[in-house]
Amino acid sequence: MRIVREIDIGAPHARVWQLLSDDASRKLWMPDLIATTYPAGRPTGDPTGSTFRETMREGGSIRSFAGTVTAFVEGRMMAVRLQDHQLRMEIDYRLNRNANSTGLRYSGEFQLVGLMGGMMIGMARPMIEGMVSRQLDSLKRVAEAKTDARGDG
């Protein structure tokens, strides 16, 4: 199942990129993100191919996703693959500089894992679309919030 969204964010490109690419900044718009850890150490430079683990709060439970950075172009795009025992996701964020804003194109490919996954993904679509919409709305809200003189928020 593919979900594509495009939003316009009234914030500087650098601010939006920081919120997407910096682990600590992602927690500002992904409040259920508990931690991002790197088994081989945090990458320096181009992180393409790096593996990581994201731990998320989901309702009353905790989920841990194994992740890989599948593509990265500094300031322009970042793509990751995430998977746990129930869900596989391929997420792609692409930024465009607009005159007074930053355009974001989000593309996500979602698959339920297991024998029944293909049949169940249609029923899961509203829940996954809601999660994506909430995250992108939160990203927009945080990015557009008044920033200090350095643009750090």
GROMACS .gro file of C-alpha atoms in nm:
model
  153
    1MET     CA    1   0.000   0.000   0.000
    2ARG     CA    2   0.144   0.337  -0.103
    3ILE     CA    3   0.066   0.670   0.064
    4VAL     CA    4   0.190   0.993  -0.093
    5ARG     CA    5   0.141   1.338   0.060
    6GLU     CA    6   0.273   1.678  -0.039
    7ILE     CA    7   0.268   1.968   0.204
    8ASP     CA    8   0.396   2.324   0.204
    9ILE     CA    9   0.571   2.427   0.526
   10GLY     CA   10   0.607   2.795   0.608
   11ALA     CA   11   0.956   2.755   0.750
   12PRO     CA   12   1.313   2.781   0.621
   13HIS     CA   13   1.447   2.481   0.433
   14ALA     CA   14   1.729   2.433   0.688
   15ARG     CA   15   1.478   2.413   0.975
   16VAL     CA   16   1.266   2.149   0.802
   17TRP     CA   17   1.574   1.945   0.705
   18GLN     CA   18   1.700   1.952   1.064
   19LEU     CA   19   1.364   1.827   1.192
   20LEU     CA   20   1.374   1.537   0.945
   21SER     CA   21   1.736   1.434   0.963
   22ASP     CA   22   1.843   1.498   1.324
   23ASP     CA   23   1.747   1.225   1.573
   24ALA     CA   24   1.686   1.460   1.866
   25SER     CA   25   1.487   1.704   1.649
   26ARG     CA   26   1.263   1.423   1.516
   27LYS     CA   27   1.136   1.373   1.872
   28LEU     CA   28   0.990   1.726   1.857
   29TRP     CA   29   0.735   1.624   1.593
   30MET     CA   30   0.722   1.250   1.660
   31PRO     CA   31   0.625   1.250   2.029
   32ASP     CA   32   0.593   0.869   2.033
   33LEU     CA   33   0.957   0.825   1.928
   34ILE     CA   34   1.145   0.704   2.235
   35ALA     CA   35   1.493   0.648   2.092
   36THR     CA   36   1.700   0.598   1.778
   37THR     CA   37   2.012   0.390   1.830
   38TYR     CA   38   2.288   0.274   1.595
   39PRO     CA   39   2.436  -0.075   1.657
   40ALA     CA   40   2.753   0.014   1.464
   41GLY     CA   41   2.769   0.369   1.601
   42ARG     CA   42   2.612   0.688   1.471
   43PRO     CA   43   2.726   0.751   1.113
   44THR     CA   44   2.938   1.049   1.019
   45GLY     CA   45   2.901   1.179   0.665
   46ASP     CA   46   2.666   1.005   0.422
   47PRO     CA   47   2.455   0.763   0.629
   48THR     CA   48   2.333   0.556   0.330
   49GLY     CA   49   2.348   0.189   0.426
   50SER     CA   50   2.362   0.262   0.800
   51THR     CA   51   2.148   0.046   1.024
   52PHE     CA   52   1.960   0.172   1.326
   53ARG     CA   53   1.682   0.081   1.564
   54GLU     CA   54   1.383   0.305   1.636
   55THR     CA   55   1.181   0.246   1.949
   56MET     CA   56   0.828   0.387   1.945
   57ARG     CA   57   0.544   0.410   2.193
   58GLU     CA   58   0.219   0.281   2.045
   59GLY     CA   59  -0.073   0.313   2.281
   60GLY     CA   60   0.021   0.117   2.591
   61SER     CA   61   0.295  -0.084   2.424
   62ILE     CA   62   0.646  -0.031   2.291
   63ARG     CA   63   0.751  -0.129   1.937
   64SER     CA   64   1.104  -0.157   1.809
   65PHE     CA   65   1.180  -0.128   1.437
   66ALA     CA   66   1.502  -0.235   1.264
   67GLY     CA   67   1.595   0.036   1.016
   68THR     CA   68   1.829   0.107   0.727
   69VAL     CA   69   1.899   0.439   0.558
   70THR     CA   70   1.839   0.348   0.192
   71ALA     CA   71   1.914   0.686   0.032
   72PHE     CA   72   2.039   1.025   0.148
   73VAL     CA   73   2.120   1.351  -0.026
   74GLU     CA   74   2.213   1.623   0.226
   75GLY     CA   75   1.943   1.886   0.246
   76ARG     CA   76   1.726   1.726  -0.023
   77MET     CA   77   1.612   1.373   0.049
   78MET     CA   78   1.622   1.091   0.297
   79ALA     CA   79   1.478   0.741   0.258
   80VAL     CA   80   1.459   0.469   0.522
   81ARG     CA   81   1.336   0.112   0.552
   82LEU     CA   82   1.180   0.013   0.885
   83GLN     CA   83   1.049  -0.328   0.991
   84ASP     CA   84   0.927  -0.511   1.296
   85HIS     CA   85   0.744  -0.843   1.324
   86GLN     CA   86   0.417  -0.692   1.193
   87LEU     CA   87   0.494  -0.406   0.956
   88ARG     CA   88   0.746  -0.320   0.685
   89MET     CA   89   0.777   0.046   0.573
   90GLU     CA   90   0.976   0.222   0.302
   91ILE     CA   91   0.962   0.597   0.376
   92ASP     CA   92   1.096   0.870   0.147
   93TYR     CA   93   1.113   1.242   0.236
   94ARG     CA   94   1.201   1.495  -0.037
   95LEU     CA   95   1.237   1.869   0.016
   96ASN     CA   96   1.199   2.153  -0.235
   97ARG     CA   97   1.289   2.514  -0.175
   98ASN     CA   98   0.999   2.743  -0.257
   99ALA     CA   99   1.000   3.124  -0.257
  100ASN     CA  100   0.879   3.165   0.103
  101SER     CA  101   0.840   2.809   0.222
  102THR     CA  102   0.965   2.452   0.199
  103GLY     CA  103   0.782   2.185   0.001
  104LEU     CA  104   0.784   1.833   0.141
  105ARG     CA  105   0.689   1.524  -0.057
  106TYR     CA  106   0.630   1.220   0.162
  107SER     CA  107   0.603   0.876   0.006
  108GLY     CA  108   0.550   0.563   0.209
  109GLU     CA  109   0.513   0.203   0.104
  110PHE     CA  110   0.358  -0.013   0.378
  111GLN     CA  111   0.328  -0.392   0.398
  112LEU     CA  112   0.193  -0.608   0.675
  113VAL     CA  113   0.429  -0.898   0.740
  114GLY     CA  114   0.312  -1.256   0.752
  115LEU     CA  115   0.073  -1.492   0.583
  116MET     CA  116  -0.236  -1.273   0.623
  117GLY     CA  117  -0.057  -0.942   0.564
  118GLY     CA  118  -0.166  -0.898   0.204
  119MET     CA  119  -0.530  -0.949   0.292
  120MET     CA  120  -0.524  -0.728   0.602
  121ILE     CA  121  -0.344  -0.422   0.462
  122GLY     CA  122  -0.666  -0.277   0.321
  123MET     CA  123  -0.825  -0.278   0.666
  124ALA     CA  124  -0.513  -0.117   0.816
  125ARG     CA  125  -0.508   0.165   0.558
  126PRO     CA  126  -0.723   0.417   0.754
  127MET     CA  127  -0.509   0.369   1.065
  128ILE     CA  128  -0.181   0.410   0.873
  129GLU     CA  129  -0.311   0.712   0.678
  130GLY     CA  130  -0.416   0.872   1.008
  131MET     CA  131  -0.070   0.813   1.156
  132VAL     CA  132   0.099   0.968   0.850
  133SER     CA  133  -0.134   1.271   0.855
  134ARG     CA  134  -0.078   1.329   1.228
  135GLN     CA  135   0.300   1.308   1.188
  136LEU     CA  136   0.310   1.547   0.891
  137ASP     CA  137   0.072   1.791   1.064
  138SER     CA  138   0.299   1.780   1.369
  139LEU     CA  139   0.611   1.835   1.157
  140LYS     CA  140   0.448   2.138   0.991
  141ARG     CA  141   0.333   2.281   1.326
  142VAL     CA  142   0.677   2.240   1.490
  143ALA     CA  143   0.864   2.376   1.186
  144GLU     CA  144   0.638   2.680   1.160
  145ALA     CA  145   0.653   2.760   1.533
  146LYS     CA  146   0.838   3.080   1.615
  147THR     CA  147   1.212   3.019   1.605
  148ASP     CA  148   1.488   3.202   1.790
  149ALA     CA  149   1.747   3.421   1.615
  150ARG     CA  150   1.951   3.114   1.511
  151GLY     CA  151   1.645   2.944   1.362
  152ASP     CA  152   1.678   2.656   1.609
  153GLY     CA  153   1.332   2.685   1.766
   0.00000   0.00000   0.00000
